[in-house]
């Protein structure tokens, strides 16, 4: 197995080598959505680790396809005190296509999202200038009633971000299939971001650049079929906005 890089200069050297390889075979064909990042990790010699930690040398690896306006998943964090379960119990709806109860929604600060044609979901700070909590607010458009239904503490988000996002590598790649139907990947660009700033993260959240995705519902197959399953509450940002979170960056 390839050995993982042990210093930033070595990481840069390996990324340049991978960039010069041209088209390489996808090493994780069963992973529909994460093949670019997973194949890169295999090429770099990454071993499985705790998902709350960075991938290499304090660098988190993120991936995107070329010519797409993709969002980057920064981290996942459920709301406090089983707030996700409470949201699901109160606001889920049964999908008429498969009979599965779901609550899927993307929330932003100050821009409400209409859910089920009735509820306006949005994010808010308890104190806009000096926040201690981020709230999930829900307004019933029929009655005008507005409730705070769930929350994260700022401190809990700070721990999640500063542990995992200190530095980040965003890789961009092209994908195609060869004549045998195998997926091939060509890594075209690497951009390294240094010194994550939690204050900048809060400002990006305040300005509506951070997207928070709830994906709660059951699986159709497997041992947990038709049982409650929280697929993770993801904090995401457009790849073009990543510079808003870091102090400096470098293109390889």
PDB file of C-alpha atoms in Angstrom:
ATOM      1  CA  UNK A   1       0.000   0.000   0.000  1.00  0.00           C
ATOM      2  CA  UNK A   2       1.189   3.542  -0.746  1.00  0.00           C
ATOM      3  CA  UNK A   3       2.466   5.466   2.269  1.00  0.00           C
ATOM      4  CA  UNK A   4       0.637   8.659   3.218  1.00  0.00           C
ATOM      5  CA  UNK A   5       2.523  11.981   2.973  1.00  0.00           C
ATOM      6  CA  UNK A   6       4.236  13.068   6.182  1.00  0.00           C
ATOM      7  CA  UNK A   7       4.757  16.774   5.437  1.00  0.00           C
ATOM      8  CA  UNK A   8       3.084  19.523   3.427  1.00  0.00           C
ATOM      9  CA  UNK A   9       5.860  19.633   0.778  1.00  0.00           C
ATOM     10  CA  UNK A  10       5.484  15.864   0.362  1.00  0.00           C
ATOM     11  CA  UNK A  11       1.697  16.243   0.049  1.00  0.00           C
ATOM     12  CA  UNK A  12       2.202  18.875  -2.671  1.00  0.00           C
ATOM     13  CA  UNK A  13       4.662  16.599  -4.478  1.00  0.00           C
ATOM     14  CA  UNK A  14       2.223  13.674  -4.398  1.00  0.00           C
ATOM     15  CA  UNK A  15      -0.674  15.815  -5.582  1.00  0.00           C
ATOM     16  CA  UNK A  16       1.424  17.021  -8.526  1.00  0.00           C
ATOM     17  CA  UNK A  17       2.316  13.414  -9.353  1.00  0.00           C
ATOM     18  CA  UNK A  18      -1.376  12.464  -9.288  1.00  0.00           C
ATOM     19  CA  UNK A  19      -2.224  15.449 -11.478  1.00  0.00           C
ATOM     20  CA  UNK A  20       0.378  14.270 -14.014  1.00  0.00           C
ATOM     21  CA  UNK A  21      -1.026  10.726 -14.114  1.00  0.00           C
ATOM     22  CA  UNK A  22      -3.858  11.771 -16.386  1.00  0.00           C
ATOM     23  CA  UNK A  23      -6.797   9.368 -16.457  1.00  0.00           C
ATOM     24  CA  UNK A  24      -6.840   6.795 -13.633  1.00  0.00           C
ATOM     25  CA  UNK A  25      -9.352   4.076 -12.837  1.00  0.00           C
ATOM     26  CA  UNK A  26     -11.917   4.760 -10.115  1.00  0.00           C
ATOM     27  CA  UNK A  27     -10.868   2.583  -7.160  1.00  0.00           C
ATOM     28  CA  UNK A  28     -14.289   2.821  -5.497  1.00  0.00           C
ATOM     29  CA  UNK A  29     -16.848   2.090  -8.265  1.00  0.00           C
ATOM     30  CA  UNK A  30     -19.532   1.152  -5.738  1.00  0.00           C
ATOM     31  CA  UNK A  31     -19.383   4.652  -4.201  1.00  0.00           C
ATOM     32  CA  UNK A  32     -21.660   6.656  -6.490  1.00  0.00           C
ATOM     33  CA  UNK A  33     -21.149  10.104  -4.980  1.00  0.00           C
ATOM     34  CA  UNK A  34     -17.686  10.000  -3.421  1.00  0.00           C
ATOM     35  CA  UNK A  35     -15.549   8.334  -6.070  1.00  0.00           C
ATOM     36  CA  UNK A  36     -13.338  11.373  -6.796  1.00  0.00           C
ATOM     37  CA  UNK A  37     -12.371  11.925  -3.182  1.00  0.00           C
ATOM     38  CA  UNK A  38     -12.117   8.229  -2.293  1.00  0.00           C
ATOM     39  CA  UNK A  39      -9.889   7.426  -5.267  1.00  0.00           C
ATOM     40  CA  UNK A  40      -7.656  10.386  -4.381  1.00  0.00           C
ATOM     41  CA  UNK A  41      -7.376   9.107  -0.812  1.00  0.00           C
ATOM     42  CA  UNK A  42      -6.355   5.680  -2.130  1.00  0.00           C
ATOM     43  CA  UNK A  43      -3.729   7.248  -4.414  1.00  0.00           C
ATOM     44  CA  UNK A  44      -2.366   9.202  -1.444  1.00  0.00           C
ATOM     45  CA  UNK A  45      -2.251   6.100   0.766  1.00  0.00           C
ATOM     46  CA  UNK A  46      -4.871   7.220   3.259  1.00  0.00           C
ATOM     47  CA  UNK A  47      -5.833   4.778   5.997  1.00  0.00           C
ATOM     48  CA  UNK A  48      -9.282   4.706   7.552  1.00  0.00           C
ATOM     49  CA  UNK A  49      -9.507   7.113  10.484  1.00  0.00           C
ATOM     50  CA  UNK A  50     -11.938   8.800  12.822  1.00  0.00           C
ATOM     51  CA  UNK A  51     -14.338  10.781  10.638  1.00  0.00           C
ATOM     52  CA  UNK A  52     -14.158  13.730  13.035  1.00  0.00           C
ATOM     53  CA  UNK A  53     -10.466  14.191  12.211  1.00  0.00           C
ATOM     54  CA  UNK A  54      -8.774  15.615   9.092  1.00  0.00           C
ATOM     55  CA  UNK A  55      -7.544  13.236   6.390  1.00  0.00           C
ATOM     56  CA  UNK A  56      -3.834  14.192   6.097  1.00  0.00           C
ATOM     57  CA  UNK A  57      -1.500  16.402   8.149  1.00  0.00           C
ATOM     58  CA  UNK A  58      -4.375  18.594   9.352  1.00  0.00           C
ATOM     59  CA  UNK A  59      -5.681  18.767   5.763  1.00  0.00           C
ATOM     60  CA  UNK A  60      -9.245  17.721   5.045  1.00  0.00           C
ATOM     61  CA  UNK A  61      -9.701  16.410   1.484  1.00  0.00           C
ATOM     62  CA  UNK A  62     -12.738  17.592  -0.506  1.00  0.00           C
ATOM     63  CA  UNK A  63     -13.607  16.853  -4.126  1.00  0.00           C
ATOM     64  CA  UNK A  64     -15.743  18.243  -6.934  1.00  0.00           C
ATOM     65  CA  UNK A  65     -16.392  17.567 -10.611  1.00  0.00           C
ATOM     66  CA  UNK A  66     -15.180  20.060 -13.183  1.00  0.00           C
ATOM     67  CA  UNK A  67     -17.729  22.439 -14.695  1.00  0.00           C
ATOM     68  CA  UNK A  68     -20.234  22.020 -11.877  1.00  0.00           C
ATOM     69  CA  UNK A  69     -21.453  24.545  -9.327  1.00  0.00           C
ATOM     70  CA  UNK A  70     -21.086  22.050  -6.512  1.00  0.00           C
ATOM     71  CA  UNK A  71     -21.332  22.590  -2.781  1.00  0.00           C
ATOM     72  CA  UNK A  72     -18.671  21.313  -0.388  1.00  0.00           C
ATOM     73  CA  UNK A  73     -19.700  19.395   2.722  1.00  0.00           C
ATOM     74  CA  UNK A  74     -17.783  20.920   5.621  1.00  0.00           C
ATOM     75  CA  UNK A  75     -19.002  18.773   8.523  1.00  0.00           C
ATOM     76  CA  UNK A  76     -22.123  17.148   9.992  1.00  0.00           C
ATOM     77  CA  UNK A  77     -23.671  18.115  13.296  1.00  0.00           C
ATOM     78  CA  UNK A  78     -27.120  17.242  14.625  1.00  0.00           C
ATOM     79  CA  UNK A  79     -29.031  19.776  16.687  1.00  0.00           C
ATOM     80  CA  UNK A  80     -28.812  19.590  20.479  1.00  0.00           C
ATOM     81  CA  UNK A  81     -31.028  17.469  22.738  1.00  0.00           C
ATOM     82  CA  UNK A  82     -32.383  15.192  20.003  1.00  0.00           C
ATOM     83  CA  UNK A  83     -33.721  18.201  18.142  1.00  0.00           C
ATOM     84  CA  UNK A  84     -33.511  16.371  14.811  1.00  0.00           C
ATOM     85  CA  UNK A  85     -35.841  13.653  16.049  1.00  0.00           C
ATOM     86  CA  UNK A  86     -38.281  16.261  17.329  1.00  0.00           C
ATOM     87  CA  UNK A  87     -38.239  18.062  13.979  1.00  0.00           C
ATOM     88  CA  UNK A  88     -38.857  14.797  12.154  1.00  0.00           C
ATOM     89  CA  UNK A  89     -41.699  13.720  14.430  1.00  0.00           C
ATOM     90  CA  UNK A  90     -43.476  17.040  13.979  1.00  0.00           C
ATOM     91  CA  UNK A  91     -42.779  17.952  10.349  1.00  0.00           C
ATOM     92  CA  UNK A  92     -42.179  14.731   8.394  1.00  0.00           C
ATOM     93  CA  UNK A  93     -44.397  13.811   5.468  1.00  0.00           C
ATOM     94  CA  UNK A  94     -45.045  10.442   3.818  1.00  0.00           C
ATOM     95  CA  UNK A  95     -43.725  10.208   0.261  1.00  0.00           C
ATOM     96  CA  UNK A  96     -46.581   8.983  -1.927  1.00  0.00           C
ATOM     97  CA  UNK A  97     -44.106   7.230  -4.244  1.00  0.00           C
ATOM     98  CA  UNK A  98     -42.620   4.804  -1.721  1.00  0.00           C
ATOM     99  CA  UNK A  99     -44.520   5.302   1.549  1.00  0.00           C
ATOM    100  CA  UNK A 100     -41.416   6.518   3.420  1.00  0.00           C
ATOM    101  CA  UNK A 101     -41.715   9.341   5.948  1.00  0.00           C
ATOM    102  CA  UNK A 102     -39.091  12.023   5.309  1.00  0.00           C
ATOM    103  CA  UNK A 103     -37.949  15.465   6.312  1.00  0.00           C
ATOM    104  CA  UNK A 104     -35.524  16.771   3.698  1.00  0.00           C
ATOM    105  CA  UNK A 105     -34.786  20.493   3.622  1.00  0.00           C
ATOM    106  CA  UNK A 106     -31.975  23.006   3.072  1.00  0.00           C
ATOM    107  CA  UNK A 107     -31.890  25.975   5.437  1.00  0.00           C
ATOM    108  CA  UNK A 108     -30.129  29.336   5.351  1.00  0.00           C
ATOM    109  CA  UNK A 109     -29.788  32.343   7.601  1.00  0.00           C
ATOM    110  CA  UNK A 110     -32.486  34.983   6.961  1.00  0.00           C
ATOM    111  CA  UNK A 111     -33.873  33.243   3.844  1.00  0.00           C
ATOM    112  CA  UNK A 112     -36.855  31.015   4.700  1.00  0.00           C
ATOM    113  CA  UNK A 113     -37.380  27.693   2.907  1.00  0.00           C
ATOM    114  CA  UNK A 114     -40.976  26.638   2.276  1.00  0.00           C
ATOM    115  CA  UNK A 115     -41.542  23.046   3.417  1.00  0.00           C
ATOM    116  CA  UNK A 116     -44.634  21.004   2.521  1.00  0.00           C
ATOM    117  CA  UNK A 117     -46.201  24.161   1.104  1.00  0.00           C
ATOM    118  CA  UNK A 118     -47.023  25.308   4.629  1.00  0.00           C
ATOM    119  CA  UNK A 119     -44.001  25.826   6.891  1.00  0.00           C
ATOM    120  CA  UNK A 120     -41.227  28.393   6.541  1.00  0.00           C
ATOM    121  CA  UNK A 121     -37.978  26.975   7.951  1.00  0.00           C
ATOM    122  CA  UNK A 122     -35.020  29.283   8.576  1.00  0.00           C
ATOM    123  CA  UNK A 123     -31.891  29.728  10.677  1.00  0.00           C
ATOM    124  CA  UNK A 124     -31.397  32.564  13.145  1.00  0.00           C
ATOM    125  CA  UNK A 125     -28.969  33.686  15.839  1.00  0.00           C
ATOM    126  CA  UNK A 126     -30.120  34.216  19.405  1.00  0.00           C
ATOM    127  CA  UNK A 127     -28.078  37.444  19.285  1.00  0.00           C
ATOM    128  CA  UNK A 128     -27.161  38.636  15.783  1.00  0.00           C
ATOM    129  CA  UNK A 129     -24.088  40.618  16.903  1.00  0.00           C
ATOM    130  CA  UNK A 130     -22.761  38.164  19.507  1.00  0.00           C
ATOM    131  CA  UNK A 131     -24.456  34.789  18.979  1.00  0.00           C
ATOM    132  CA  UNK A 132     -24.290  31.927  21.448  1.00  0.00           C
ATOM    133  CA  UNK A 133     -26.818  29.708  19.663  1.00  0.00           C
ATOM    134  CA  UNK A 134     -28.064  29.053  16.128  1.00  0.00           C
ATOM    135  CA  UNK A 135     -31.779  28.343  16.066  1.00  0.00           C
ATOM    136  CA  UNK A 136     -34.021  26.455  13.664  1.00  0.00           C
ATOM    137  CA  UNK A 137     -37.169  28.550  13.425  1.00  0.00           C
ATOM    138  CA  UNK A 138     -40.415  27.344  11.871  1.00  0.00           C
ATOM    139  CA  UNK A 139     -43.307  29.597  10.912  1.00  0.00           C
ATOM    140  CA  UNK A 140     -46.765  28.222  10.148  1.00  0.00           C
ATOM    141  CA  UNK A 141     -47.895  30.276   7.144  1.00  0.00           C
ATOM    142  CA  UNK A 142     -51.547  29.544   7.907  1.00  0.00           C
ATOM    143  CA  UNK A 143     -51.515  30.941  11.452  1.00  0.00           C
ATOM    144  CA  UNK A 144     -48.380  33.116  11.486  1.00  0.00           C
ATOM    145  CA  UNK A 145     -47.140  31.265  14.579  1.00  0.00           C
ATOM    146  CA  UNK A 146     -43.332  31.149  14.742  1.00  0.00           C
ATOM    147  CA  UNK A 147     -41.508  28.662  16.948  1.00  0.00           C
ATOM    148  CA  UNK A 148     -37.891  27.892  17.800  1.00  0.00           C
ATOM    149  CA  UNK A 149     -37.794  24.142  17.266  1.00  0.00           C
ATOM    150  CA  UNK A 150     -34.103  23.199  17.587  1.00  0.00           C
ATOM    151  CA  UNK A 151     -30.655  24.684  18.135  1.00  0.00           C
ATOM    152  CA  UNK A 152     -26.891  24.262  18.050  1.00  0.00           C
ATOM    153  CA  UNK A 153     -24.597  25.994  20.508  1.00  0.00           C
ATOM    154  CA  UNK A 154     -21.892  28.121  18.919  1.00  0.00           C
ATOM    155  CA  UNK A 155     -19.356  26.352  21.114  1.00  0.00           C
ATOM    156  CA  UNK A 156     -20.324  22.905  19.772  1.00  0.00           C
ATOM    157  CA  UNK A 157     -19.956  24.108  16.170  1.00  0.00           C
ATOM    158  CA  UNK A 158     -16.605  25.667  16.992  1.00  0.00           C
ATOM    159  CA  UNK A 159     -15.324  22.320  18.275  1.00  0.00           C
ATOM    160  CA  UNK A 160     -16.564  20.533  15.144  1.00  0.00           C
ATOM    161  CA  UNK A 161     -15.015  22.991  12.697  1.00  0.00           C
ATOM    162  CA  UNK A 162     -11.689  23.798  14.303  1.00  0.00           C
ATOM    163  CA  UNK A 163     -10.860  20.121  14.816  1.00  0.00           C
ATOM    164  CA  UNK A 164     -11.578  19.045  11.241  1.00  0.00           C
ATOM    165  CA  UNK A 165     -11.215  22.079   8.972  1.00  0.00           C
ATOM    166  CA  UNK A 166      -7.903  23.674  10.022  1.00  0.00           C
ATOM    167  CA  UNK A 167      -6.572  23.236   6.471  1.00  0.00           C
ATOM    168  CA  UNK A 168      -8.339  21.884   3.404  1.00  0.00           C
ATOM    169  CA  UNK A 169      -7.498  20.569  -0.069  1.00  0.00           C
ATOM    170  CA  UNK A 170     -10.172  20.961  -2.742  1.00  0.00           C
ATOM    171  CA  UNK A 171      -9.546  18.734  -5.744  1.00  0.00           C
ATOM    172  CA  UNK A 172     -11.274  19.205  -9.092  1.00  0.00           C
ATOM    173  CA  UNK A 173     -11.545  16.341 -11.557  1.00  0.00           C
ATOM    174  CA  UNK A 174     -13.069  15.225 -14.840  1.00  0.00           C
ATOM    175  CA  UNK A 175     -14.883  11.889 -15.114  1.00  0.00           C
ATOM    176  CA  UNK A 176     -15.544   9.646 -18.105  1.00  0.00           C
ATOM    177  CA  UNK A 177     -16.185   5.986 -18.922  1.00  0.00           C
ATOM    178  CA  UNK A 178     -13.888   3.880 -21.084  1.00  0.00           C
ATOM    179  CA  UNK A 179     -15.015   1.367 -23.711  1.00  0.00           C
ATOM    180  CA  UNK A 180     -15.370  -1.319 -21.032  1.00  0.00           C
ATOM    181  CA  UNK A 181     -17.711   0.848 -18.980  1.00  0.00           C
ATOM    182  CA  UNK A 182     -15.134   1.535 -16.254  1.00  0.00           C
ATOM    183  CA  UNK A 183     -15.159   4.998 -14.708  1.00  0.00           C
ATOM    184  CA  UNK A 184     -11.961   7.001 -15.167  1.00  0.00           C
ATOM    185  CA  UNK A 185     -10.908  10.110 -13.255  1.00  0.00           C
ATOM    186  CA  UNK A 186      -8.539  12.896 -14.308  1.00  0.00           C
ATOM    187  CA  UNK A 187      -7.418  15.207 -11.486  1.00  0.00           C
ATOM    188  CA  UNK A 188      -7.012  18.653 -13.038  1.00  0.00           C
ATOM    189  CA  UNK A 189      -6.639  21.078 -10.135  1.00  0.00           C
ATOM    190  CA  UNK A 190      -5.801  21.164  -6.434  1.00  0.00           C
ATOM    191  CA  UNK A 191      -6.363  24.191  -4.222  1.00  0.00           C
ATOM    192  CA  UNK A 192      -5.036  24.232  -0.662  1.00  0.00           C
ATOM    193  CA  UNK A 193      -6.678  26.411   1.979  1.00  0.00           C
ATOM    194  CA  UNK A 194      -4.853  27.314   5.194  1.00  0.00           C
ATOM    195  CA  UNK A 195      -5.877  28.520   8.667  1.00  0.00           C
ATOM    196  CA  UNK A 196      -9.623  28.100   8.998  1.00  0.00           C
ATOM    197  CA  UNK A 197     -11.270  31.029  10.803  1.00  0.00           C
ATOM    198  CA  UNK A 198     -14.338  30.302  12.909  1.00  0.00           C
ATOM    199  CA  UNK A 199     -15.191  34.013  12.948  1.00  0.00           C
ATOM    200  CA  UNK A 200     -15.219  33.946   9.148  1.00  0.00           C
ATOM    201  CA  UNK A 201     -17.457  30.862   9.287  1.00  0.00           C
ATOM    202  CA  UNK A 202     -19.938  32.747  11.491  1.00  0.00           C
ATOM    203  CA  UNK A 203     -19.843  35.713   9.109  1.00  0.00           C
ATOM    204  CA  UNK A 204     -20.461  33.395   6.140  1.00  0.00           C
ATOM    205  CA  UNK A 205     -23.386  31.876   8.009  1.00  0.00           C
ATOM    206  CA  UNK A 206     -24.702  35.346   8.836  1.00  0.00           C
ATOM    207  CA  UNK A 207     -24.423  36.381   5.170  1.00  0.00           C
ATOM    208  CA  UNK A 208     -26.340  33.325   3.966  1.00  0.00           C
ATOM    209  CA  UNK A 209     -23.395  31.507   2.358  1.00  0.00           C
ATOM    210  CA  UNK A 210     -23.697  28.412   4.574  1.00  0.00           C
ATOM    211  CA  UNK A 211     -26.346  25.844   3.664  1.00  0.00           C
ATOM    212  CA  UNK A 212     -27.585  23.426   6.350  1.00  0.00           C
ATOM    213  CA  UNK A 213     -29.142  20.243   4.976  1.00  0.00           C
ATOM    214  CA  UNK A 214     -31.453  18.008   6.991  1.00  0.00           C
ATOM    215  CA  UNK A 215     -31.810  14.505   5.504  1.00  0.00           C
ATOM    216  CA  UNK A 216     -34.007  12.461   7.818  1.00  0.00           C
ATOM    217  CA  UNK A 217     -36.009   9.418   6.756  1.00  0.00           C
ATOM    218  CA  UNK A 218     -35.997   5.637   6.525  1.00  0.00           C
ATOM    219  CA  UNK A 219     -34.026   3.318   4.272  1.00  0.00           C
ATOM    220  CA  UNK A 220     -35.903   1.225   1.726  1.00  0.00           C
ATOM    221  CA  UNK A 221     -33.672  -1.835   2.143  1.00  0.00           C
ATOM    222  CA  UNK A 222     -31.544  -3.592   4.729  1.00  0.00           C
ATOM    223  CA  UNK A 223     -32.016  -4.434   8.388  1.00  0.00           C
ATOM    224  CA  UNK A 224     -33.196  -0.893   9.186  1.00  0.00           C
ATOM    225  CA  UNK A 225     -35.682  -0.701   6.307  1.00  0.00           C
ATOM    226  CA  UNK A 226     -38.599   1.640   7.042  1.00  0.00           C
ATOM    227  CA  UNK A 227     -37.101   2.603  10.414  1.00  0.00           C
ATOM    228  CA  UNK A 228     -36.057   6.124  11.448  1.00  0.00           C
ATOM    229  CA  UNK A 229     -32.666   7.033   9.994  1.00  0.00           C
ATOM    230  CA  UNK A 230     -30.952  10.408  10.288  1.00  0.00           C
ATOM    231  CA  UNK A 231     -28.558  10.579   7.321  1.00  0.00           C
ATOM    232  CA  UNK A 232     -26.700  13.507   8.882  1.00  0.00           C
ATOM    233  CA  UNK A 233     -27.198  17.255   9.107  1.00  0.00           C
ATOM    234  CA  UNK A 234     -24.629  18.712   6.749  1.00  0.00           C
ATOM    235  CA  UNK A 235     -23.126  22.202   6.858  1.00  0.00           C
ATOM    236  CA  UNK A 236     -22.158  23.050   3.272  1.00  0.00           C
ATOM    237  CA  UNK A 237     -20.814  25.933   1.219  1.00  0.00           C
ATOM    238  CA  UNK A 238     -20.380  26.579  -2.496  1.00  0.00           C
ATOM    239  CA  UNK A 239     -16.875  25.615  -3.623  1.00  0.00           C
ATOM    240  CA  UNK A 240     -16.515  29.152  -5.012  1.00  0.00           C
ATOM    241  CA  UNK A 241     -17.058  30.593  -1.510  1.00  0.00           C
ATOM    242  CA  UNK A 242     -14.450  28.539   0.377  1.00  0.00           C
ATOM    243  CA  UNK A 243     -12.061  31.487   0.442  1.00  0.00           C
ATOM    244  CA  UNK A 244     -14.486  33.209   2.803  1.00  0.00           C
ATOM    245  CA  UNK A 245     -13.562  30.664   5.505  1.00  0.00           C
ATOM    246  CA  UNK A 246      -9.749  30.700   5.307  1.00  0.00           C
ATOM    247  CA  UNK A 247      -6.944  33.199   5.775  1.00  0.00           C
ATOM    248  CA  UNK A 248      -4.873  32.113   2.753  1.00  0.00           C
ATOM    249  CA  UNK A 249      -4.775  29.587  -0.089  1.00  0.00           C
ATOM    250  CA  UNK A 250      -2.512  28.158  -2.747  1.00  0.00           C
ATOM    251  CA  UNK A 251      -3.180  26.556  -6.151  1.00  0.00           C
ATOM    252  CA  UNK A 252      -1.125  23.468  -7.031  1.00  0.00           C
TER     253      UNK A 252
END
